Each structure stands twice: as C-alpha cells, then as structure tokens.
PDB file of C-alpha atoms and ligand atoms in Angstrom:
ATOM      1  CA  MET A  29      44.066 -65.586  -5.826  1.00  0.00           C
ATOM      2  CA  SER A  30      41.909 -65.560  -3.022  1.00  0.00           C
ATOM      3  CA  LYS A  31      38.505 -66.214  -4.816  1.00  0.00           C
ATOM      4  CA  PHE A  32      37.226 -67.006  -8.063  1.00  0.00           C
ATOM      5  CA  PHE A  33      34.925 -64.888 -10.034  1.00  0.00           C
ATOM      6  CA  ALA A  34      31.315 -65.547  -8.759  1.00  0.00           C
ATOM      7  CA  ASP A  35      29.464 -68.900 -10.035  1.00  0.00           C
ATOM      8  CA  ALA A  36      32.684 -69.716 -12.428  1.00  0.00           C
ATOM      9  CA  GLU A  37      32.651 -73.142 -10.660  1.00  0.00           C
ATOM     10  CA  GLU A  38      32.293 -75.318 -13.863  1.00  0.00           C
ATOM     11  CA  SER A  39      35.343 -77.504 -15.275  1.00  0.00           C
ATOM     12  CA  PHE A  40      37.702 -76.026 -17.789  1.00  0.00           C
ATOM     13  CA  GLU A  41      36.284 -79.268 -19.823  1.00  0.00           C
ATOM     14  CA  GLU A  42      32.611 -78.874 -19.213  1.00  0.00           C
ATOM     15  CA  SER A  43      32.467 -74.674 -19.377  1.00  0.00           C
ATOM     16  CA  ASN A  44      31.506 -72.272 -22.241  1.00  0.00           C
ATOM     17  CA  PHE A  45      33.251 -69.363 -20.942  1.00  0.00           C
ATOM     18  CA  ILE A  46      37.071 -69.246 -19.410  1.00  0.00           C
ATOM     19  CA  ILE A  47      37.887 -66.201 -17.225  1.00  0.00           C
ATOM     20  CA  TYR A  48      41.719 -65.688 -16.540  1.00  0.00           C
ATOM     21  CA  GLY A  49      43.458 -62.678 -14.657  1.00  0.00           C
ATOM     22  CA  TYR A  50      46.405 -60.673 -15.971  1.00  0.00           C
ATOM     23  CA  PRO A  51      47.609 -58.622 -12.747  1.00  0.00           C
ATOM     24  CA  TYR A  52      49.634 -56.600 -14.408  1.00  0.00           C
ATOM     25  CA  ASP A  53      50.547 -53.288 -13.994  1.00  0.00           C
ATOM     26  CA  GLY A  54      54.122 -52.862 -15.403  1.00  0.00           C
ATOM     27  CA  THR A  55      53.389 -49.797 -18.021  1.00  0.00           C
ATOM     28  CA  ALA A  56      50.995 -47.993 -16.701  1.00  0.00           C
ATOM     29  CA  CYS A  57      52.119 -44.036 -16.372  1.00  0.00           C
ATOM     30  CA  PHE A  58      49.917 -42.167 -14.319  1.00  0.00           C
ATOM     31  CA  ARG A  59      48.522 -44.136 -10.998  1.00  0.00           C
ATOM     32  CA  LYS A  60      49.352 -47.935 -10.505  1.00  0.00           C
ATOM     33  CA  GLY A  61      47.383 -50.337  -8.947  1.00  0.00           C
ATOM     34  CA  THR A  62      45.529 -52.467 -12.014  1.00  0.00           C
ATOM     35  CA  ALA A  63      47.467 -55.397 -11.556  1.00  0.00           C
ATOM     36  CA  GLU A  64      45.203 -55.825  -8.054  1.00  0.00           C
ATOM     37  CA  ALA A  65      42.282 -55.588 -10.294  1.00  0.00           C
ATOM     38  CA  PRO A  66      41.493 -58.955 -11.406  1.00  0.00           C
ATOM     39  CA  ASP A  67      41.176 -60.450  -7.637  1.00  0.00           C
ATOM     40  CA  ALA A  68      39.192 -56.991  -6.952  1.00  0.00           C
ATOM     41  CA  ILE A  69      36.465 -57.775  -9.682  1.00  0.00           C
ATOM     42  CA  ARG A  70      36.593 -61.469  -8.579  1.00  0.00           C
ATOM     43  CA  GLU A  71      35.543 -60.128  -5.083  1.00  0.00           C
ATOM     44  CA  GLN A  72      32.988 -57.652  -5.987  1.00  0.00           C
ATOM     45  CA  SER A  73      30.953 -60.675  -8.254  1.00  0.00           C
ATOM     46  CA  PHE A  74      29.706 -61.777  -5.826  1.00  0.00           C
ATOM     47  CA  ASN A  75      27.466 -58.848  -4.733  1.00  0.00           C
ATOM     48  CA  PHE A  76      24.921 -59.823  -7.466  1.00  0.00           C
ATOM     49  CA  GLU A  77      22.213 -62.104  -8.125  1.00  0.00           C
ATOM     50  CA  THR A  78      22.829 -65.453 -10.325  1.00  0.00           C
ATOM     51  CA  ASN A  79      19.834 -64.340 -12.236  1.00  0.00           C
ATOM     52  CA  LEU A  80      20.342 -61.660 -14.626  1.00  0.00           C
ATOM     53  CA  MET A  81      17.190 -59.851 -14.706  1.00  0.00           C
ATOM     54  CA  GLU A  82      17.387 -57.626 -17.707  1.00  0.00           C
ATOM     55  CA  LEU A  83      17.795 -60.762 -19.660  1.00  0.00           C
ATOM     56  CA  GLY A  84      15.969 -63.647 -18.614  1.00  0.00           C
ATOM     57  CA  ILE A  85      18.997 -65.641 -18.126  1.00  0.00           C
ATOM     58  CA  ASP A  86      20.598 -67.267 -14.621  1.00  0.00           C
ATOM     59  CA  LEU A  87      24.239 -68.031 -14.520  1.00  0.00           C
ATOM     60  CA  VAL A  88      23.661 -71.024 -12.767  1.00  0.00           C
ATOM     61  CA  ASP A  89      22.727 -72.345 -15.804  1.00  0.00           C
ATOM     62  CA  VAL A  90      25.550 -70.818 -17.806  1.00  0.00           C
ATOM     63  CA  PRO A  91      28.852 -73.248 -17.609  1.00  0.00           C
ATOM     64  CA  ALA A  92      32.059 -71.137 -16.696  1.00  0.00           C
ATOM     65  CA  ASN A  93      35.075 -71.908 -15.671  1.00  0.00           C
ATOM     66  CA  ASP A  94      37.969 -69.213 -13.930  1.00  0.00           C
ATOM     67  CA  TRP A  95      41.333 -70.309 -14.625  1.00  0.00           C
ATOM     68  CA  GLY A  96      42.987 -68.172 -11.980  1.00  0.00           C
ATOM     69  CA  ASN A  97      45.832 -65.425 -12.861  1.00  0.00           C
ATOM     70  CA  ILE A  98      48.773 -65.799 -15.289  1.00  0.00           C
ATOM     71  CA  GLU A  99      51.577 -65.926 -13.700  1.00  0.00           C
ATOM     72  CA  LEU A 100      53.858 -63.048 -14.764  1.00  0.00           C
ATOM     73  CA  GLY A 101      57.401 -61.769 -14.702  1.00  0.00           C
ATOM     74  CA  SER A 102      58.434 -58.427 -15.901  1.00  0.00           C
ATOM     75  CA  ASN A 103      59.426 -59.635 -19.585  1.00  0.00           C
ATOM     76  CA  GLN A 104      56.462 -58.514 -21.480  1.00  0.00           C
ATOM     77  CA  GLU A 105      57.536 -60.772 -24.283  1.00  0.00           C
ATOM     78  CA  GLU A 106      57.623 -63.946 -21.910  1.00  0.00           C
ATOM     79  CA  ASN A 107      54.357 -62.708 -20.714  1.00  0.00           C
ATOM     80  CA  ASN A 108      53.097 -62.158 -23.842  1.00  0.00           C
ATOM     81  CA  ALA A 109      53.409 -65.561 -24.908  1.00  0.00           C
ATOM     82  CA  ARG A 110      51.896 -67.370 -21.477  1.00  0.00           C
ATOM     83  CA  ILE A 111      49.099 -65.086 -22.772  1.00  0.00           C
ATOM     84  CA  LYS A 112      48.882 -66.276 -26.470  1.00  0.00           C
ATOM     85  CA  SER A 113      49.045 -69.857 -25.050  1.00  0.00           C
ATOM     86  CA  LEU A 114      46.814 -69.893 -22.496  1.00  0.00           C
ATOM     87  CA  VAL A 115      44.104 -67.961 -25.079  1.00  0.00           C
ATOM     88  CA  SER A 116      44.963 -70.623 -27.967  1.00  0.00           C
ATOM     89  CA  GLU A 117      44.013 -73.386 -25.350  1.00  0.00           C
ATOM     90  CA  ILE A 118      40.742 -71.808 -24.597  1.00  0.00           C
ATOM     91  CA  ILE A 119      39.576 -70.901 -28.220  1.00  0.00           C
ATOM     92  CA  SER A 120      40.965 -74.028 -29.744  1.00  0.00           C
ATOM     93  CA  LYS A 121      38.439 -75.926 -27.291  1.00  0.00           C
ATOM     94  CA  ASN A 122      35.444 -73.529 -28.454  1.00  0.00           C
ATOM     95  CA  LYS A 123      35.451 -72.059 -25.640  1.00  0.00           C
ATOM     96  CA  PHE A 124      35.132 -67.975 -25.357  1.00  0.00           C
ATOM     97  CA  PRO A 125      37.906 -66.052 -23.123  1.00  0.00           C
ATOM     98  CA  ILE A 126      37.036 -63.543 -20.983  1.00  0.00           C
ATOM     99  CA  GLY A 127      40.380 -61.358 -19.598  1.00  0.00           C
ATOM    100  CA  LEU A 128      40.544 -59.637 -16.514  1.00  0.00           C
ATOM    101  CA  GLY A 129      42.860 -57.064 -16.260  1.00  0.00           C
ATOM    102  CA  GLY A 130      45.458 -55.595 -15.338  1.00  0.00           C
ATOM    103  CA  GLU A 131      46.248 -52.962 -17.877  1.00  0.00           C
ATOM    104  CA  HIS A 132      45.664 -52.729 -21.513  1.00  0.00           C
ATOM    105  CA  SER A 133      48.662 -54.380 -22.386  1.00  0.00           C
ATOM    106  CA  LEU A 134      46.867 -57.325 -22.237  1.00  0.00           C
ATOM    107  CA  THR A 135      45.099 -57.254 -25.701  1.00  0.00           C
ATOM    108  CA  PRO A 136      47.491 -57.535 -28.340  1.00  0.00           C
ATOM    109  CA  PRO A 137      48.901 -61.118 -27.682  1.00  0.00           C
ATOM    110  CA  VAL A 138      45.504 -62.047 -27.295  1.00  0.00           C
ATOM    111  CA  ILE A 139      44.678 -60.632 -30.629  1.00  0.00           C
ATOM    112  CA  GLU A 140      47.562 -62.624 -31.805  1.00  0.00           C
ATOM    113  CA  ALA A 141      45.939 -66.229 -30.843  1.00  0.00           C
ATOM    114  CA  MET A 142      42.563 -64.843 -32.055  1.00  0.00           C
ATOM    115  CA  VAL A 143      43.421 -64.488 -35.688  1.00  0.00           C
ATOM    116  CA  GLU A 144      44.970 -67.442 -36.060  1.00  0.00           C
ATOM    117  CA  LYS A 145      41.639 -69.328 -35.397  1.00  0.00           C
ATOM    118  CA  TYR A 146      39.761 -66.344 -37.031  1.00  0.00           C
ATOM    119  CA  PRO A 147      41.436 -65.219 -39.579  1.00  0.00           C
ATOM    120  CA  ASN A 148      38.457 -62.557 -40.371  1.00  0.00           C
ATOM    121  CA  LEU A 149      38.464 -61.331 -36.712  1.00  0.00           C
ATOM    122  CA  ASN A 150      37.331 -57.726 -35.923  1.00  0.00           C
ATOM    123  CA  VAL A 151      38.081 -55.989 -32.904  1.00  0.00           C
ATOM    124  CA  LEU A 152      36.181 -53.440 -31.253  1.00  0.00           C
ATOM    125  CA  ILE A 153      37.676 -51.444 -28.793  1.00  0.00           C
ATOM    126  CA  MET A 154      36.261 -49.168 -26.375  1.00  0.00           C
ATOM    127  CA  ASP A 155      38.507 -46.612 -24.682  1.00  0.00           C
ATOM    128  CA  ALA A 156      38.822 -43.114 -23.850  1.00  0.00           C
ATOM    129  CA  HIS A 157      42.403 -42.899 -25.093  1.00  0.00           C
ATOM    130  CA  LEU A 158      43.210 -43.383 -28.572  1.00  0.00           C
ATOM    131  CA  ASP A 159      46.596 -45.933 -27.428  1.00  0.00           C
ATOM    132  CA  PHE A 160      47.777 -45.239 -31.076  1.00  0.00           C
ATOM    133  CA  ARG A 161      51.380 -44.363 -29.653  1.00  0.00           C
ATOM    134  CA  ASP A 162      54.072 -46.449 -31.540  1.00  0.00           C
ATOM    135  CA  GLY A 163      55.374 -47.414 -27.964  1.00  0.00           C
ATOM    136  CA  TYR A 164      55.539 -45.455 -24.906  1.00  0.00           C
ATOM    137  CA  GLU A 165      58.569 -44.354 -23.156  1.00  0.00           C
ATOM    138  CA  GLY A 166      60.514 -46.991 -25.502  1.00  0.00           C
ATOM    139  CA  ASN A 167      58.170 -49.484 -24.888  1.00  0.00           C
ATOM    140  CA  HIS A 168      56.607 -51.337 -27.562  1.00  0.00           C
ATOM    141  CA  TRP A 169      53.958 -53.274 -25.638  1.00  0.00           C
ATOM    142  CA  SER A 170      53.082 -50.457 -23.547  1.00  0.00           C
ATOM    143  CA  HIS A 171      49.114 -49.876 -22.753  1.00  0.00           C
ATOM    144  CA  ALA A 172      49.458 -46.616 -24.203  1.00  0.00           C
ATOM    145  CA  SER A 173      50.386 -48.642 -27.875  1.00  0.00           C
ATOM    146  CA  THR A 174      47.616 -51.282 -27.716  1.00  0.00           C
ATOM    147  CA  THR A 175      45.435 -49.835 -30.306  1.00  0.00           C
ATOM    148  CA  ARG A 176      49.101 -49.710 -32.619  1.00  0.00           C
ATOM    149  CA  ARG A 177      49.731 -53.236 -31.480  1.00  0.00           C
ATOM    150  CA  ILE A 178      46.409 -54.644 -32.905  1.00  0.00           C
ATOM    151  CA  PHE A 179      46.673 -52.346 -35.885  1.00  0.00           C
ATOM    152  CA  ASP A 180      50.009 -53.841 -37.130  1.00  0.00           C
ATOM    153  CA  LEU A 181      48.485 -57.251 -36.911  1.00  0.00           C
ATOM    154  CA  LEU A 182      44.977 -56.337 -38.359  1.00  0.00           C
ATOM    155  CA  GLY A 183      45.418 -53.129 -40.566  1.00  0.00           C
ATOM    156  CA  PRO A 184      42.751 -50.306 -40.545  1.00  0.00           C
ATOM    157  CA  ASN A 185      39.578 -52.509 -42.079  1.00  0.00           C
ATOM    158  CA  ASN A 186      38.684 -54.348 -38.879  1.00  0.00           C
ATOM    159  CA  ILE A 187      39.430 -52.179 -36.025  1.00  0.00           C
ATOM    160  CA  TRP A 188      36.724 -49.764 -34.289  1.00  0.00           C
ATOM    161  CA  LEU A 189      37.276 -47.676 -31.556  1.00  0.00           C
ATOM    162  CA  LEU A 190      34.496 -46.447 -29.589  1.00  0.00           C
ATOM    163  CA  GLY A 191      34.190 -43.436 -26.766  1.00  0.00           C
ATOM    164  CA  VAL A 192      37.419 -41.712 -27.710  1.00  0.00           C
ATOM    165  CA  ARG A 193      38.240 -38.389 -26.382  1.00  0.00           C
ATOM    166  CA  SER A 194      42.002 -38.400 -25.606  1.00  0.00           C
ATOM    167  CA  ALA A 195      45.204 -38.330 -27.706  1.00  0.00           C
ATOM    168  CA  SER A 196      48.183 -36.896 -28.506  1.00  0.00           C
ATOM    169  CA  SER A 197      48.073 -34.408 -31.997  1.00  0.00           C
ATOM    170  CA  THR A 198      50.458 -37.041 -33.284  1.00  0.00           C
ATOM    171  CA  GLU A 199      48.390 -40.039 -32.878  1.00  0.00           C
ATOM    172  CA  VAL A 200      45.393 -38.453 -34.447  1.00  0.00           C
ATOM    173  CA  SER A 201      47.372 -37.273 -37.441  1.00  0.00           C
ATOM    174  CA  GLU A 202      48.752 -40.924 -37.681  1.00  0.00           C
ATOM    175  CA  ALA A 203      45.420 -42.461 -36.746  1.00  0.00           C
ATOM    176  CA  ARG A 204      43.864 -39.967 -39.843  1.00  0.00           C
ATOM    177  CA  ALA A 205      46.937 -40.586 -42.357  1.00  0.00           C
ATOM    178  CA  SER A 206      46.591 -44.816 -41.267  1.00  0.00           C
ATOM    179  CA  LYS A 207      42.714 -44.588 -42.115  1.00  0.00           C
ATOM    180  CA  LEU A 208      42.212 -46.020 -38.444  1.00  0.00           C
ATOM    181  CA  ASN A 209      38.052 -45.902 -37.683  1.00  0.00           C
ATOM    182  CA  TYR A 210      37.137 -44.205 -34.372  1.00  0.00           C
ATOM    183  CA  THR A 211      34.157 -43.064 -32.667  1.00  0.00           C
ATOM    184  CA  GLU A 212      34.664 -39.967 -30.180  1.00  0.00           C
ATOM    185  CA  SER A 213      32.686 -39.718 -27.065  1.00  0.00           C
ATOM    186  CA  GLY A 214      29.675 -37.225 -26.829  1.00  0.00           C
ATOM    187  CA  TRP A 215      27.094 -36.109 -28.968  1.00  0.00           C
ATOM    188  CA  VAL A 216      27.133 -38.873 -31.302  1.00  0.00           C
ATOM    189  CA  ASP A 217      24.721 -41.257 -32.603  1.00  0.00           C
ATOM    190  CA  LEU A 218      25.655 -44.440 -30.951  1.00  0.00           C
ATOM    191  CA  ARG A 219      23.729 -46.791 -32.738  1.00  0.00           C
ATOM    192  CA  GLU A 220      24.237 -44.947 -36.069  1.00  0.00           C
ATOM    193  CA  HIS A 221      28.072 -45.444 -35.631  1.00  0.00           C
ATOM    194  CA  LEU A 222      27.392 -49.034 -34.610  1.00  0.00           C
ATOM    195  CA  ALA A 223      25.338 -49.583 -37.538  1.00  0.00           C
ATOM    196  CA  ASP A 224      28.553 -48.218 -39.572  1.00  0.00           C
ATOM    197  CA  MET A 225      30.520 -50.650 -37.928  1.00  0.00           C
ATOM    198  CA  LEU A 226      28.691 -53.893 -38.499  1.00  0.00           C
ATOM    199  CA  ASP A 227      28.593 -52.985 -42.261  1.00  0.00           C
ATOM    200  CA  LEU A 228      32.268 -52.809 -42.274  1.00  0.00           C
ATOM    201  CA  PHE A 229      32.961 -55.875 -40.023  1.00  0.00           C
ATOM    202  CA  GLN A 230      31.896 -59.278 -41.646  1.00  0.00           C
ATOM    203  CA  GLY A 231      32.295 -62.171 -39.224  1.00  0.00           C
ATOM    204  CA  PRO A 232      33.524 -62.592 -35.897  1.00  0.00           C
ATOM    205  CA  LEU A 233      34.140 -59.715 -33.372  1.00  0.00           C
ATOM    206  CA  TYR A 234      36.007 -59.337 -30.238  1.00  0.00           C
ATOM    207  CA  LEU A 235      35.657 -56.791 -27.793  1.00  0.00           C
ATOM    208  CA  SER A 236      38.108 -55.089 -25.607  1.00  0.00           C
ATOM    209  CA  LEU A 237      36.483 -52.849 -22.670  1.00  0.00           C
ATOM    210  CA  ASP A 238      38.665 -50.464 -21.445  1.00  0.00           C
ATOM    211  CA  MET A 239      36.759 -49.353 -18.375  1.00  0.00           C
ATOM    212  CA  ASP A 240      37.980 -45.995 -18.554  1.00  0.00           C
ATOM    213  CA  VAL A 241      35.785 -45.559 -21.803  1.00  0.00           C
ATOM    214  CA  ILE A 242      33.098 -45.177 -19.130  1.00  0.00           C
ATOM    215  CA  ASP A 243      32.518 -41.356 -17.009  1.00  0.00           C
ATOM    216  CA  PRO A 244      34.408 -41.325 -14.006  1.00  0.00           C
ATOM    217  CA  ALA A 245      31.674 -40.138 -12.446  1.00  0.00           C
ATOM    218  CA  PHE A 246      30.495 -43.702 -12.689  1.00  0.00           C
ATOM    219  CA  ALA A 247      33.486 -45.373 -12.868  1.00  0.00           C
ATOM    220  CA  PRO A 248      36.470 -43.437 -11.023  1.00  0.00           C
ATOM    221  CA  GLY A 249      38.793 -46.487 -10.088  1.00  0.00           C
ATOM    222  CA  ILE A 250      40.902 -45.943 -12.771  1.00  0.00           C
ATOM    223  CA  GLY A 251      44.468 -45.486 -13.951  1.00  0.00           C
ATOM    224  CA  THR A 252      43.982 -42.604 -16.573  1.00  0.00           C
ATOM    225  CA  PRO A 253      40.226 -41.304 -15.494  1.00  0.00           C
ATOM    226  CA  GLU A 254      38.964 -38.795 -18.466  1.00  0.00           C
ATOM    227  CA  PRO A 255      35.946 -36.497 -18.315  1.00  0.00           C
ATOM    228  CA  PHE A 256      33.286 -36.751 -20.828  1.00  0.00           C
ATOM    229  CA  GLY A 257      32.711 -40.406 -21.107  1.00  0.00           C
ATOM    230  CA  MET A 258      30.047 -42.890 -21.815  1.00  0.00           C
ATOM    231  CA  THR A 259      27.549 -43.957 -19.398  1.00  0.00           C
ATOM    232  CA  PRO A 260      27.731 -47.718 -18.111  1.00  0.00           C
ATOM    233  CA  TYR A 261      24.075 -48.406 -20.103  1.00  0.00           C
ATOM    234  CA  GLU A 262      25.472 -47.306 -23.166  1.00  0.00           C
ATOM    235  CA  VAL A 263      28.229 -50.299 -22.518  1.00  0.00           C
ATOM    236  CA  VAL A 264      25.545 -52.492 -22.233  1.00  0.00           C
ATOM    237  CA  GLN A 265      23.460 -51.226 -25.306  1.00  0.00           C
ATOM    238  CA  THR A 266      26.969 -51.523 -27.172  1.00  0.00           C
ATOM    239  CA  ILE A 267      27.507 -55.146 -25.898  1.00  0.00           C
ATOM    240  CA  ASN A 268      23.685 -55.979 -27.185  1.00  0.00           C
ATOM    241  CA  PHE A 269      23.936 -54.637 -30.496  1.00  0.00           C
ATOM    242  CA  VAL A 270      27.465 -56.733 -31.167  1.00  0.00           C
ATOM    243  CA  SER A 271      26.437 -59.719 -29.350  1.00  0.00           C
ATOM    244  CA  ASP A 272      25.616 -61.801 -32.398  1.00  0.00           C
ATOM    245  CA  ASN A 273      29.273 -62.003 -32.848  1.00  0.00           C
ATOM    246  CA  LEU A 274      31.178 -62.119 -30.377  1.00  0.00           C
ATOM    247  CA  VAL A 275      33.943 -64.596 -29.839  1.00  0.00           C
ATOM    248  CA  GLY A 276      35.935 -63.125 -27.430  1.00  0.00           C
ATOM    249  CA  PHE A 277      36.464 -60.140 -24.508  1.00  0.00           C
ATOM    250  CA  ASP A 278      38.585 -58.804 -21.812  1.00  0.00           C
ATOM    251  CA  CYS A 279      37.626 -56.142 -19.395  1.00  0.00           C
ATOM    252  CA  VAL A 280      40.900 -53.522 -18.257  1.00  0.00           C
ATOM    253  CA  GLU A 281      42.078 -51.008 -16.418  1.00  0.00           C
ATOM    254  CA  VAL A 282      40.163 -51.196 -13.207  1.00  0.00           C
ATOM    255  CA  CYS A 283      42.657 -49.841 -10.685  1.00  0.00           C
ATOM    256  CA  PRO A 284      41.447 -50.893  -7.189  1.00  0.00           C
ATOM    257  CA  PRO A 285      43.595 -48.373  -5.168  1.00  0.00           C
ATOM    258  CA  PHE A 286      41.628 -45.541  -6.674  1.00  0.00           C
ATOM    259  CA  ASP A 287      38.281 -47.432  -6.054  1.00  0.00           C
ATOM    260  CA  ASN A 288      35.419 -47.523  -3.443  1.00  0.00           C
ATOM    261  CA  GLY A 289      34.559 -51.070  -4.732  1.00  0.00           C
ATOM    262  CA  ASN A 290      31.944 -49.597  -7.502  1.00  0.00           C
ATOM    263  CA  THR A 291      34.375 -49.638 -10.345  1.00  0.00           C
ATOM    264  CA  SER A 292      35.143 -53.094  -9.821  1.00  0.00           C
ATOM    265  CA  ALA A 293      31.474 -53.852  -9.370  1.00  0.00           C
ATOM    266  CA  LEU A 294      30.608 -52.449 -12.345  1.00  0.00           C
ATOM    267  CA  ALA A 295      33.429 -54.238 -14.193  1.00  0.00           C
ATOM    268  CA  ALA A 296      31.910 -57.611 -12.820  1.00  0.00           C
ATOM    269  CA  ARG A 297      28.607 -56.747 -13.592  1.00  0.00           C
ATOM    270  CA  LEU A 298      29.267 -55.737 -17.421  1.00  0.00           C
ATOM    271  CA  THR A 299      31.019 -59.291 -17.457  1.00  0.00           C
ATOM    272  CA  ARG A 300      28.377 -61.072 -16.247  1.00  0.00           C
ATOM    273  CA  HIS A 301      26.064 -59.276 -18.725  1.00  0.00           C
ATOM    274  CA  LEU A 302      27.790 -60.001 -21.548  1.00  0.00           C
ATOM    275  CA  MET A 303      28.180 -63.885 -20.788  1.00  0.00           C
ATOM    276  CA  GLY A 304      24.249 -63.594 -20.071  1.00  0.00           C
ATOM    277  CA  ILE A 305      23.633 -62.386 -23.840  1.00  0.00           C
ATOM    278  CA  VAL A 306      26.453 -64.430 -25.472  1.00  0.00           C
ATOM    279  CA  HIS A 307      24.851 -67.791 -24.036  1.00  0.00           C
ATOM    280  CA  ARG A 308      21.056 -66.537 -24.612  1.00  0.00           C
ATOM    281  CA  ILE A 309      22.094 -66.205 -28.164  1.00  0.00           C
ATOM    282  CA  LYS A 310      24.175 -69.886 -28.900  1.00  0.00           C
ATOM    283  CA  ASN A 311      21.964 -71.639 -26.831  1.00  0.00           C
TER     284      ASN A 311
HETATM  285 MN1   MN H   1      43.784 -48.332 -23.001  1.00  0.00          MN
HETATM  286 MN1   MN H   2      42.322 -45.753 -21.923  1.00  0.00          MN
END
C-alpha cells in the first residue's frame, strides 16, 4: 500500500472507524481492474478538506485507522476466511468496519462476521445489478452472486436492494419467488421506498455500496457500467436516511483503469460523508 486513507492516522485501538482494502478482481466478468481501487480511492481521498461542510463535522475530530489491504491469493475460500477474521476483530472491539473494494465478492464474508455479533442484522445493497445468480461461470463466490450469498445467510426479510436496473430473466423470477425486496432505479419515490424498508427492518444495518448504482455519467470508472442510474446526491440522501442504524459499510467495484480519477474521488467523498454522519450520531 502506497498510501493510507486521508485523516485515518489514529491507532487501531483508539479508532472508531477501521478502513481496510480488498484488492481483488478475480471473478470480474467484463473489465478487470477493480483490484487497483483501494489504493486509488486512498489517493483521491487527499483531494478533500478535512472539514465536511454539509455536516459541520471535521474529520480531524473523527478517530479512524487505515488497517491496509488484506493479503489475498487466488483461493476465494481462504480470502473469505481472512476477511471474516479481520471484520470479526474490528467489530469485537465495537469499531465500525469500512471495506474498500475490490469487487463485490467482498461482502458475503463480511456479512458472515457481522451476523455473529448482530443476529438481527439488516443489509441494504445499493447496486445496478441484482447479483442474485446462484454462482456464475461455475463460481459460487462470483461478484454476480453477492446478493444470493447474503440471501442464503439472512433470508428475505433482512435484505433490501436499491437502484437495480439489470438482471437476467432467471434472476428476476427467482428473486420474485424468493420474495427478495428490491427497488428499481428510476422514477420511484426514493424516500417512500426507504421508509418502507425501515418499516421492515428493525435494528442494526449494514450498507454495501456497489458504485455502479450511480449513473455512469457521474461514475464512469466501473467494472460493469449501467445507464439510467442514481445521482451521487441521491446516494448521500440514502446514507443520511439510514445513518441512525449503520454498523458497517463497504464501497466496491470502482475500476481505476477505466477512470479519470473522478469515480475514485466520488467513492472517497461518499465514504468520508458516511464517516462524518455516523460520527455525529454517536457523539
Ligand atoms: Mn454488485
Ligand atoms: Mn453492480
């Protein structure tokens, strides 16, 4: 790792937020390069003032630690065990984990760790894709199966997807048969759908932000870009709406070889906003 995330200079023990990287793109099916994202997001994070003007929070007052990147090989089961062990350690000390992908295959082992501490955990997945394939190209742990793996753990009542606009016919019929909750991207009243979600959810919430939920006009540096997406400000509004219950976060699927820096910068800025608002609620 060449750099740490800006202002995440506190020790592990003293920090409320622990940032870690998942430099992996082994199951990416279209364009490769998400493995470079954790360091690219770190680099872009230095673009910003420590002061979050929209929140009245200065990140110099928010103790955070950048743990570095998880050491990964080609065996995903072994990688998953490392992810799970790190996240378990973070949450056992009542700290807030922030994962920087890397591809979306990061999230299922994170959720495995999170449900051990929070048995009534809810998961909000913001994603252009349903990710509901039961394996892809023979791989159970593909980034195209992220929602499916989380569904296996939690069932239909603790998962909500937001911003979906791409899925195979089989995924759609299986999602409907499984009573998976998802809100499509576009003309929907976002606030109403979020209120419905919070009516269903009780207790702690994990947010997984697949950056391709955002329109490629704002976030072009993505592995699998999908038009007709959300605006960055809608993502901020969603974070604000659910912030009371947040216990963990990841930001995945930025693809630096297809980015001019702006997608990484947006990922860094959304992460900084989330840290600020969670800090404000807990202090
Ligand atoms: Mn995804
Ligand atoms: Mn996606």
